[in-house]
Amino acid sequence: PPQPPQPPQPPQPATGHSQSSSAIPSRGASRPATPSSMVSSSSAAGSTNTARYVDRLISRANRGSVSQADVDKAQAHFEAARRANDAKDYQSACTSFERAYLLLPKPATLVSTANMYVKMGNASIAAEIYHRLLAESLPQHMHDFIADKLRVIQPSE
């Protein structure tokens, strides 16, 4: 059977925490993304890398009709992510949330992905995701929830 879409490789956080995951191919691409091409020591380049990473994640999500098989796979990834989060394995949780999002793009799954980045010490990716979600047309309660999350990680804004 075909393999589910894989999330892009995130840039390394500025805090020096390591994000251990393998290089992951882009949807439809024949060669994997290289983590080193996304890492930079300058904050401006790091910000650009973060935006590119989130762009790729969002743009690669399934935008067509979703088969029941993909719904089932997405649900399985989501449940695996919840278990990993409960076990404090935030990297695995993040990867599973991203995989669920790629198959069945729901804003709540993207919020969960951002939450894992916060827990892993990479608030820049989380903030970028939160900002992208706030730009979408969402129910007011979800907008307020995301805005609150963003204020916690970026209190000056």
CSV table of N, CA and C in Angstrom, one decimal:
chain,number,residue,atom,x,y,z
A,1,PRO,N,0.8,-1.2,0.0
A,1,PRO,CA,0.0,0.0,0.0
A,1,PRO,C,0.9,1.3,0.0
A,2,PRO,N,0.3,2.4,-0.5
A,2,PRO,CA,1.1,3.6,-0.6
A,2,PRO,C,1.4,4.1,0.8
A,3,GLN,N,2.6,4.7,1.0
A,3,GLN,CA,2.9,5.3,2.3
A,3,GLN,C,2.2,6.6,2.5
A,4,PRO,N,1.8,6.9,3.8
A,4,PRO,CA,1.2,8.2,4.1
A,4,PRO,C,2.1,9.3,3.9
A,5,PRO,N,1.6,10.5,3.6
A,5,PRO,CA,2.5,11.6,3.5
A,5,PRO,C,3.3,11.9,4.7
A,6,GLN,N,4.5,12.3,4.6
A,6,GLN,CA,5.4,12.6,5.7
A,6,GLN,C,5.6,14.1,5.9
A,7,PRO,N,5.6,14.5,7.2
A,7,PRO,CA,5.8,15.9,7.4
A,7,PRO,C,7.2,16.4,7.0
A,8,PRO,N,7.3,17.7,6.7
A,8,PRO,CA,8.7,18.2,6.4
A,8,PRO,C,9.6,18.2,7.6
A,9,GLN,N,10.8,18.3,7.4
A,9,GLN,CA,11.8,18.4,8.5
A,9,GLN,C,11.8,19.8,9.1
A,10,PRO,N,11.6,19.9,10.4
A,10,PRO,CA,11.5,21.2,11.0
A,10,PRO,C,12.9,21.8,11.2
A,11,PRO,N,13.1,23.1,11.2
A,11,PRO,CA,14.3,23.7,11.5
A,11,PRO,C,14.7,23.5,13.0
A,12,GLN,N,15.9,23.6,13.3
A,12,GLN,CA,16.3,23.4,14.7
A,12,GLN,C,16.0,24.6,15.5
A,13,PRO,N,15.5,24.4,16.8
A,13,PRO,CA,15.2,25.6,17.6
A,13,PRO,C,16.4,26.4,18.0
A,14,ALA,N,16.2,27.7,18.2
A,14,ALA,CA,17.3,28.5,18.6
A,14,ALA,C,17.9,28.2,19.9
A,15,THR,N,17.2,27.5,20.8
A,15,THR,CA,17.6,27.2,22.1
A,15,THR,C,18.7,26.1,22.1
A,16,GLY,N,18.9,25.4,21.0
A,16,GLY,CA,19.9,24.4,20.9
A,16,GLY,C,19.4,23.0,21.2
A,17,HIS,N,18.0,22.9,21.5
A,17,HIS,CA,17.5,21.6,21.7
A,17,HIS,C,17.5,20.8,20.4
A,18,SER,N,17.7,19.6,20.4
A,18,SER,CA,17.8,18.8,19.2
A,18,SER,C,16.4,18.2,18.8
A,19,GLN,N,16.2,18.2,17.5
A,19,GLN,CA,14.9,17.6,17.0
A,19,GLN,C,15.4,16.4,16.2
A,20,SER,N,15.3,15.2,16.8
A,20,SER,CA,15.8,14.1,16.1
A,20,SER,C,14.7,13.4,15.3
A,21,SER,N,14.8,13.6,14.0
A,21,SER,CA,14.0,12.8,13.1
A,21,SER,C,14.7,12.7,11.8
A,22,SER,N,14.3,11.8,11.0
A,22,SER,CA,15.0,11.5,9.7
A,22,SER,C,14.6,12.6,8.7
A,23,ALA,N,15.4,12.7,7.7
A,23,ALA,CA,15.1,13.6,6.6
A,23,ALA,C,13.9,13.0,5.9
A,24,ILE,N,12.9,13.8,5.6
A,24,ILE,CA,11.6,13.4,5.1
A,24,ILE,C,11.4,13.9,3.8
A,25,PRO,N,11.0,13.1,2.8
A,25,PRO,CA,10.8,13.6,1.4
A,25,PRO,C,9.5,14.5,1.4
A,26,SER,N,9.6,15.5,0.5
A,26,SER,CA,8.4,16.3,0.2
A,26,SER,C,7.4,15.5,-0.6
A,27,ARG,N,6.1,15.8,-0.5
A,27,ARG,CA,5.1,15.1,-1.2
A,27,ARG,C,5.5,15.2,-2.7
A,28,GLY,N,5.6,14.1,-3.4
A,28,GLY,CA,5.8,14.1,-4.8
A,28,GLY,C,7.3,14.3,-5.2
A,29,ALA,N,8.2,14.5,-4.2
A,29,ALA,CA,9.6,14.7,-4.5
A,29,ALA,C,10.3,13.4,-4.4
A,30,SER,N,11.4,13.3,-5.2
A,30,SER,CA,12.1,12.0,-5.2
A,30,SER,C,13.3,12.0,-4.2
A,31,ARG,N,13.7,13.2,-3.7
A,31,ARG,CA,14.8,13.2,-2.8
A,31,ARG,C,14.4,13.8,-1.5
A,32,PRO,N,15.0,13.4,-0.4
A,32,PRO,CA,14.6,13.9,0.9
A,32,PRO,C,15.1,15.3,1.2
A,33,ALA,N,14.4,16.1,2.0
A,33,ALA,CA,14.8,17.4,2.5
A,33,ALA,C,16.0,17.1,3.4
A,34,THR,N,16.9,18.1,3.4
A,34,THR,CA,18.1,17.9,4.3
A,34,THR,C,17.9,18.9,5.5
A,35,PRO,N,18.0,18.4,6.7
A,35,PRO,CA,17.9,19.2,7.9
A,35,PRO,C,18.9,20.4,7.9
A,36,SER,N,20.1,20.1,7.4
A,36,SER,CA,21.1,21.1,7.5
A,36,SER,C,20.8,22.3,6.6
A,37,SER,N,20.0,22.1,5.5
A,37,SER,CA,19.6,23.2,4.6
A,37,SER,C,18.6,24.1,5.3
A,38,MET,N,18.0,23.7,6.4
A,38,MET,CA,17.0,24.5,7.0
A,38,MET,C,17.5,25.2,8.3
A,39,VAL,N,18.8,24.9,8.7
A,39,VAL,CA,19.3,25.4,10.0
A,39,VAL,C,20.2,26.6,9.7
A,40,SER,N,20.1,27.6,10.5
A,40,SER,CA,20.9,28.8,10.3
A,40,SER,C,21.2,29.4,11.7
A,41,SER,N,22.4,30.0,11.8
A,41,SER,CA,22.7,30.6,13.1
A,41,SER,C,22.1,32.0,13.2
A,42,SER,N,21.7,32.7,12.1
A,42,SER,CA,21.1,34.0,12.3
A,42,SER,C,19.6,33.9,12.5
A,43,SER,N,19.1,34.8,13.4
A,43,SER,CA,17.7,34.8,13.7
A,43,SER,C,16.8,35.1,12.5
A,44,ALA,N,17.3,36.0,11.6
A,44,ALA,CA,16.5,36.4,10.5
A,44,ALA,C,16.4,35.1,9.6
A,45,ALA,N,17.5,34.4,9.3
A,45,ALA,CA,17.4,33.2,8.5
A,45,ALA,C,16.6,32.2,9.2
A,46,GLY,N,16.7,32.1,10.5
A,46,GLY,CA,16.0,31.1,11.3
A,46,GLY,C,14.5,31.3,11.2
A,47,SER,N,14.1,32.6,11.2
A,47,SER,CA,12.7,33.0,11.0
A,47,SER,C,12.2,32.6,9.6
A,48,THR,N,13.0,32.8,8.6
A,48,THR,CA,12.7,32.5,7.3
A,48,THR,C,12.5,31.0,7.2
A,49,ASN,N,13.5,30.2,7.8
A,49,ASN,CA,13.4,28.8,7.7
A,49,ASN,C,12.1,28.3,8.4
A,50,THR,N,11.8,28.9,9.5
A,50,THR,CA,10.5,28.5,10.2
A,50,THR,C,9.3,28.7,9.4
A,51,ALA,N,9.3,29.9,8.7
A,51,ALA,CA,8.1,30.2,7.8
A,51,ALA,C,8.1,29.2,6.7
A,52,ARG,N,9.2,28.9,6.1
A,52,ARG,CA,9.2,27.9,5.0
A,52,ARG,C,8.8,26.5,5.4
A,53,TYR,N,9.2,26.1,6.6
A,53,TYR,CA,8.8,24.8,7.1
A,53,TYR,C,7.3,24.8,7.3
A,54,VAL,N,6.7,25.8,7.9
A,54,VAL,CA,5.3,25.9,8.1
A,54,VAL,C,4.5,25.9,6.8
A,55,ASP,N,5.1,26.7,5.8
A,55,ASP,CA,4.5,26.8,4.5
A,55,ASP,C,4.4,25.4,3.9
A,56,ARG,N,5.5,24.6,4.0
A,56,ARG,CA,5.6,23.3,3.4
A,56,ARG,C,4.6,22.3,4.1
A,57,LEU,N,4.5,22.4,5.4
A,57,LEU,CA,3.6,21.6,6.2
A,57,LEU,C,2.2,21.8,5.7
A,58,ILE,N,1.8,23.1,5.7
A,58,ILE,CA,0.4,23.5,5.3
A,58,ILE,C,0.1,23.2,3.9
A,59,SER,N,1.0,23.5,3.0
A,59,SER,CA,0.8,23.3,1.6
A,59,SER,C,0.7,21.8,1.2
A,60,ARG,N,1.4,21.0,1.9
A,60,ARG,CA,1.4,19.5,1.5
A,60,ARG,C,0.2,18.8,2.1
A,61,ALA,N,-0.6,19.4,2.9
A,61,ALA,CA,-1.8,18.7,3.5
A,61,ALA,C,-2.8,18.4,2.4
A,62,ASN,N,-3.4,17.3,2.5
A,62,ASN,CA,-4.4,16.8,1.6
A,62,ASN,C,-5.5,17.9,1.4
A,63,ARG,N,-5.7,18.4,0.2
A,63,ARG,CA,-6.8,19.4,0.0
A,63,ARG,C,-7.9,18.9,-0.8
A,64,GLY,N,-7.8,17.6,-1.2
A,64,GLY,CA,-8.9,17.0,-2.0
A,64,GLY,C,-9.8,16.3,-1.1
A,65,SER,N,-10.6,15.4,-1.8
A,65,SER,CA,-11.5,14.6,-1.0
A,65,SER,C,-10.7,13.6,-0.2
A,66,VAL,N,-11.2,13.3,1.0
A,66,VAL,CA,-10.4,12.4,1.9
A,66,VAL,C,-11.1,11.0,1.9
A,67,SER,N,-10.4,10.0,1.6
A,67,SER,CA,-11.0,8.7,1.6
A,67,SER,C,-11.2,8.2,3.1
A,68,GLN,N,-12.0,7.2,3.2
A,68,GLN,CA,-12.2,6.7,4.6
A,68,GLN,C,-10.9,6.1,5.1
A,69,ALA,N,-10.2,5.5,4.2
A,69,ALA,CA,-8.9,4.9,4.6
A,69,ALA,C,-7.9,6.0,5.2
A,70,ASP,N,-7.9,7.2,4.5
A,70,ASP,CA,-7.1,8.2,5.0
A,70,ASP,C,-7.6,8.8,6.3
A,71,VAL,N,-9.0,8.9,6.5
A,71,VAL,CA,-9.5,9.3,7.7
A,71,VAL,C,-9.1,8.3,8.8
A,72,ASP,N,-9.2,7.0,8.6
A,72,ASP,CA,-8.8,6.0,9.6
A,72,ASP,C,-7.3,6.1,9.9
A,73,LYS,N,-6.4,6.4,8.9
A,73,LYS,CA,-5.0,6.5,9.1
A,73,LYS,C,-4.7,7.8,9.9
A,74,ALA,N,-5.4,8.9,9.6
A,74,ALA,CA,-5.3,10.1,10.3
A,74,ALA,C,-5.7,9.9,11.8
A,75,GLN,N,-6.8,9.2,12.0
A,75,GLN,CA,-7.2,9.0,13.4
A,75,GLN,C,-6.2,8.1,14.2
A,76,ALA,N,-5.6,7.2,13.5
A,76,ALA,CA,-4.6,6.3,14.1
A,76,ALA,C,-3.4,7.1,14.5
A,77,HIS,N,-2.9,8.0,13.6
A,77,HIS,CA,-1.8,8.9,13.9
A,77,HIS,C,-2.1,9.9,15.0
A,78,PHE,N,-3.4,10.4,15.0
A,78,PHE,CA,-3.8,11.3,16.1
A,78,PHE,C,-3.8,10.6,17.4
A,79,GLU,N,-4.3,9.4,17.5
A,79,GLU,CA,-4.3,8.6,18.8
A,79,GLU,C,-2.9,8.2,19.2
A,80,ALA,N,-2.0,7.9,18.2
A,80,ALA,CA,-0.6,7.6,18.6
A,80,ALA,C,0.1,8.9,19.1
A,81,ALA,N,-0.3,10.0,18.6
A,81,ALA,CA,0.3,11.3,19.1
A,81,ALA,C,-0.2,11.6,20.5
A,82,ARG,N,-1.4,11.3,20.8
A,82,ARG,CA,-1.9,11.5,22.1
A,82,ARG,C,-1.2,10.6,23.1
A,83,ARG,N,-1.0,9.4,22.7
A,83,ARG,CA,-0.3,8.4,23.6
A,83,ARG,C,1.1,8.9,23.8
A,84,ALA,N,1.8,9.3,22.8
A,84,ALA,CA,3.2,9.8,22.9
A,84,ALA,C,3.2,11.1,23.8
A,85,ASN,N,2.3,12.0,23.6
A,85,ASN,CA,2.2,13.2,24.4
A,85,ASN,C,2.1,12.8,25.9
A,86,ASP,N,1.2,11.8,26.2
A,86,ASP,CA,0.9,11.4,27.5
A,86,ASP,C,2.2,10.8,28.1
A,87,ALA,N,3.0,10.2,27.3
A,87,ALA,CA,4.3,9.6,27.7
A,87,ALA,C,5.4,10.6,27.7
A,88,LYS,N,5.1,11.8,27.4
A,88,LYS,CA,6.1,12.9,27.3
A,88,LYS,C,7.1,12.7,26.2
A,89,ASP,N,6.8,12.0,25.2
A,89,ASP,CA,7.6,11.8,24.0
A,89,ASP,C,7.1,12.8,23.0
A,90,TYR,N,7.5,14.1,23.1
A,90,TYR,CA,6.9,15.2,22.4
A,90,TYR,C,7.3,15.1,20.9
A,91,GLN,N,8.5,14.6,20.6
A,91,GLN,CA,9.0,14.5,19.2
A,91,GLN,C,8.1,13.5,18.5
A,92,SER,N,7.8,12.4,19.0
A,92,SER,CA,7.0,11.4,18.4
A,92,SER,C,5.6,11.9,18.3
A,93,ALA,N,5.1,12.6,19.3
A,93,ALA,CA,3.7,13.2,19.3
A,93,ALA,C,3.6,14.2,18.1
A,94,CYS,N,4.6,15.0,18.0
A,94,CYS,CA,4.6,16.1,17.0
A,94,CYS,C,4.6,15.4,15.6
A,95,THR,N,5.4,14.5,15.4
A,95,THR,CA,5.5,13.8,14.1
A,95,THR,C,4.1,13.1,13.8
A,96,SER,N,3.5,12.5,14.7
A,96,SER,CA,2.2,11.8,14.5
A,96,SER,C,1.1,12.8,14.3
A,97,PHE,N,1.1,14.0,15.0
A,97,PHE,CA,0.1,15.0,14.8
A,97,PHE,C,0.3,15.6,13.3
A,98,GLU,N,1.6,15.8,12.9
A,98,GLU,CA,1.8,16.3,11.6
A,98,GLU,C,1.3,15.3,10.5
A,99,ARG,N,1.6,14.0,10.7
A,99,ARG,CA,1.1,13.0,9.8
A,99,ARG,C,-0.4,13.0,9.7
A,100,ALA,N,-1.1,13.1,10.9
A,100,ALA,CA,-2.5,13.2,10.9
A,100,ALA,C,-3.0,14.4,10.1
A,101,TYR,N,-2.4,15.5,10.3
A,101,TYR,CA,-2.8,16.8,9.6
A,101,TYR,C,-2.6,16.6,8.1
A,102,LEU,N,-1.5,16.0,7.7
A,102,LEU,CA,-1.3,15.9,6.3
A,102,LEU,C,-2.4,15.1,5.6
A,103,LEU,N,-2.9,14.1,6.3
A,103,LEU,CA,-3.9,13.2,5.7
A,103,LEU,C,-5.3,13.9,5.8
A,104,LEU,N,-5.6,14.5,7.0
A,104,LEU,CA,-6.9,15.1,7.3
A,104,LEU,C,-6.7,16.5,7.9
A,105,PRO,N,-6.5,17.5,7.1
A,105,PRO,CA,-6.1,18.8,7.7
A,105,PRO,C,-7.2,19.5,8.4
A,106,LYS,N,-7.1,19.4,9.8
A,106,LYS,CA,-8.0,20.0,10.7
A,106,LYS,C,-7.3,21.0,11.5
A,107,PRO,N,-7.8,22.2,11.7
A,107,PRO,CA,-7.1,23.2,12.5
A,107,PRO,C,-6.7,22.7,13.9
A,108,ALA,N,-7.6,22.0,14.5
A,108,ALA,CA,-7.3,21.5,15.9
A,108,ALA,C,-6.1,20.6,15.9
A,109,THR,N,-5.9,19.8,14.8
A,109,THR,CA,-4.7,19.0,14.7
A,109,THR,C,-3.4,19.8,14.6
A,110,LEU,N,-3.5,20.9,13.8
A,110,LEU,CA,-2.4,21.8,13.7
A,110,LEU,C,-2.1,22.5,15.0
A,111,VAL,N,-3.1,22.9,15.8
A,111,VAL,CA,-2.9,23.4,17.1
A,111,VAL,C,-2.2,22.4,18.0
A,112,SER,N,-2.5,21.2,17.9
A,112,SER,CA,-1.8,20.1,18.7
A,112,SER,C,-0.4,20.0,18.3
A,113,THR,N,-0.1,20.1,17.0
A,113,THR,CA,1.2,20.1,16.5
A,113,THR,C,2.0,21.3,17.1
A,114,ALA,N,1.4,22.5,17.0
A,114,ALA,CA,2.1,23.7,17.6
A,114,ALA,C,2.4,23.5,19.1
A,115,ASN,N,1.4,22.9,19.8
A,115,ASN,CA,1.6,22.7,21.2
A,115,ASN,C,2.8,21.8,21.5
A,116,MET,N,3.0,20.8,20.6
A,116,MET,CA,4.2,19.9,20.8
A,116,MET,C,5.5,20.7,20.6
A,117,TYR,N,5.5,21.6,19.6
A,117,TYR,CA,6.7,22.4,19.4
A,117,TYR,C,7.0,23.3,20.7
A,118,VAL,N,5.9,23.8,21.3
A,118,VAL,CA,6.2,24.5,22.6
A,118,VAL,C,6.8,23.6,23.6
A,119,LYS,N,6.3,22.4,23.7
A,119,LYS,CA,6.8,21.5,24.8
A,119,LYS,C,8.2,21.1,24.5
A,120,MET,N,8.6,21.1,23.2
A,120,MET,CA,10.0,20.7,22.8
A,120,MET,C,10.9,21.9,22.8
A,121,GLY,N,10.4,23.1,23.2
A,121,GLY,CA,11.2,24.3,23.3
A,121,GLY,C,11.4,25.0,22.1
A,122,ASN,N,10.6,24.8,21.1
A,122,ASN,CA,10.7,25.5,19.8
A,122,ASN,C,9.4,26.4,19.6
A,123,ALA,N,9.4,27.5,20.4
A,123,ALA,CA,8.3,28.4,20.3
A,123,ALA,C,8.1,29.1,19.0
A,124,SER,N,9.2,29.2,18.3
A,124,SER,CA,9.1,30.0,17.0
A,124,SER,C,8.3,29.2,16.0
A,125,ILE,N,8.4,27.9,15.9
A,125,ILE,CA,7.5,27.2,15.0
A,125,ILE,C,6.1,27.2,15.5
A,126,ALA,N,5.9,27.0,16.8
A,126,ALA,CA,4.6,27.1,17.4
A,126,ALA,C,3.9,28.4,17.1
A,127,ALA,N,4.7,29.5,17.3
A,127,ALA,CA,4.1,30.9,17.0
A,127,ALA,C,3.7,31.0,15.5
A,128,GLU,N,4.6,30.5,14.7
A,128,GLU,CA,4.3,30.6,13.2
A,128,GLU,C,3.0,29.9,12.9
A,129,ILE,N,2.8,28.7,13.4
A,129,ILE,CA,1.6,27.9,13.2
A,129,ILE,C,0.4,28.7,13.8
A,130,TYR,N,0.5,29.2,15.0
A,130,TYR,CA,-0.6,29.9,15.6
A,130,TYR,C,-1.0,31.1,14.8
A,131,HIS,N,0.0,31.9,14.3
A,131,HIS,CA,-0.3,33.0,13.5
A,131,HIS,C,-1.0,32.6,12.2
A,132,ARG,N,-0.6,31.6,11.6
A,132,ARG,CA,-1.2,31.1,10.4
A,132,ARG,C,-2.7,30.7,10.6
A,133,LEU,N,-2.9,30.1,11.8
A,133,LEU,CA,-4.3,29.7,12.1
A,133,LEU,C,-5.1,30.9,12.4
A,134,LEU,N,-4.6,31.9,13.1
A,134,LEU,CA,-5.3,33.1,13.4
A,134,LEU,C,-5.7,33.8,12.1
A,135,ALA,N,-5.0,33.7,11.0
A,135,ALA,CA,-5.3,34.3,9.8
A,135,ALA,C,-6.5,33.6,9.0
A,136,GLU,N,-6.8,32.4,9.5
A,136,GLU,CA,-7.9,31.6,8.8
A,136,GLU,C,-9.2,32.0,9.4
A,137,SER,N,-10.3,31.7,8.7
A,137,SER,CA,-11.6,31.8,9.2
A,137,SER,C,-12.0,30.7,10.2
A,138,LEU,N,-11.9,30.9,11.5
A,138,LEU,CA,-12.2,29.9,12.5
A,138,LEU,C,-13.3,30.3,13.4
A,139,PRO,N,-14.0,29.3,14.0
A,139,PRO,CA,-15.0,29.7,15.0
A,139,PRO,C,-14.3,30.6,16.1
A,140,GLN,N,-15.1,31.5,16.6
A,140,GLN,CA,-14.5,32.5,17.6
A,140,GLN,C,-13.9,31.8,18.8
A,141,HIS,N,-14.5,30.7,19.3
A,141,HIS,CA,-13.9,30.0,20.5
A,141,HIS,C,-12.5,29.5,20.1
A,142,MET,N,-12.3,29.0,18.9
A,142,MET,CA,-11.0,28.5,18.5
A,142,MET,C,-10.0,29.6,18.3
A,143,HIS,N,-10.5,30.7,17.7
A,143,HIS,CA,-9.6,31.8,17.5
A,143,HIS,C,-9.1,32.3,18.9
A,144,ASP,N,-10.0,32.5,19.9
A,144,ASP,CA,-9.6,32.9,21.2
A,144,ASP,C,-8.7,32.0,21.9
A,145,PHE,N,-8.9,30.7,21.7
A,145,PHE,CA,-8.0,29.7,22.3
A,145,PHE,C,-6.6,29.8,21.7
A,146,ILE,N,-6.5,30.0,20.4
A,146,ILE,CA,-5.2,30.1,19.8
A,146,ILE,C,-4.5,31.4,20.2
A,147,ALA,N,-5.3,32.5,20.2
A,147,ALA,CA,-4.7,33.8,20.6
A,147,ALA,C,-4.2,33.7,22.0
A,148,ASP,N,-4.9,33.0,22.9
A,148,ASP,CA,-4.4,32.8,24.3
A,148,ASP,C,-3.0,32.0,24.3
A,149,LYS,N,-3.0,30.9,23.5
A,149,LYS,CA,-1.7,30.2,23.4
A,149,LYS,C,-0.6,31.0,22.9
A,150,LEU,N,-0.9,31.9,21.9
A,150,LEU,CA,0.2,32.7,21.4
A,150,LEU,C,0.6,33.7,22.4
A,151,ARG,N,-0.3,34.3,23.2
A,151,ARG,CA,0.1,35.3,24.2
A,151,ARG,C,1.0,34.6,25.3
A,152,VAL,N,0.8,33.3,25.5
A,152,VAL,CA,1.7,32.7,26.5
A,152,VAL,C,3.1,32.5,26.0
A,153,ILE,N,3.3,32.3,24.8
A,153,ILE,CA,4.7,32.1,24.3
A,153,ILE,C,5.3,33.4,23.7
A,154,GLN,N,4.4,34.4,23.4
A,154,GLN,CA,4.9,35.7,23.0
A,154,GLN,C,4.2,36.8,23.8
A,155,PRO,N,4.5,36.9,25.1
A,155,PRO,CA,3.7,37.8,25.9
A,155,PRO,C,3.8,39.3,25.5
A,156,SER,N,4.8,39.7,24.8
A,156,SER,CA,4.9,41.1,24.4
A,156,SER,C,4.1,41.5,23.3
A,157,GLU,N,3.5,40.6,22.6
A,157,GLU,CA,2.7,40.9,21.4
A,157,GLU,C,1.2,41.1,21.7
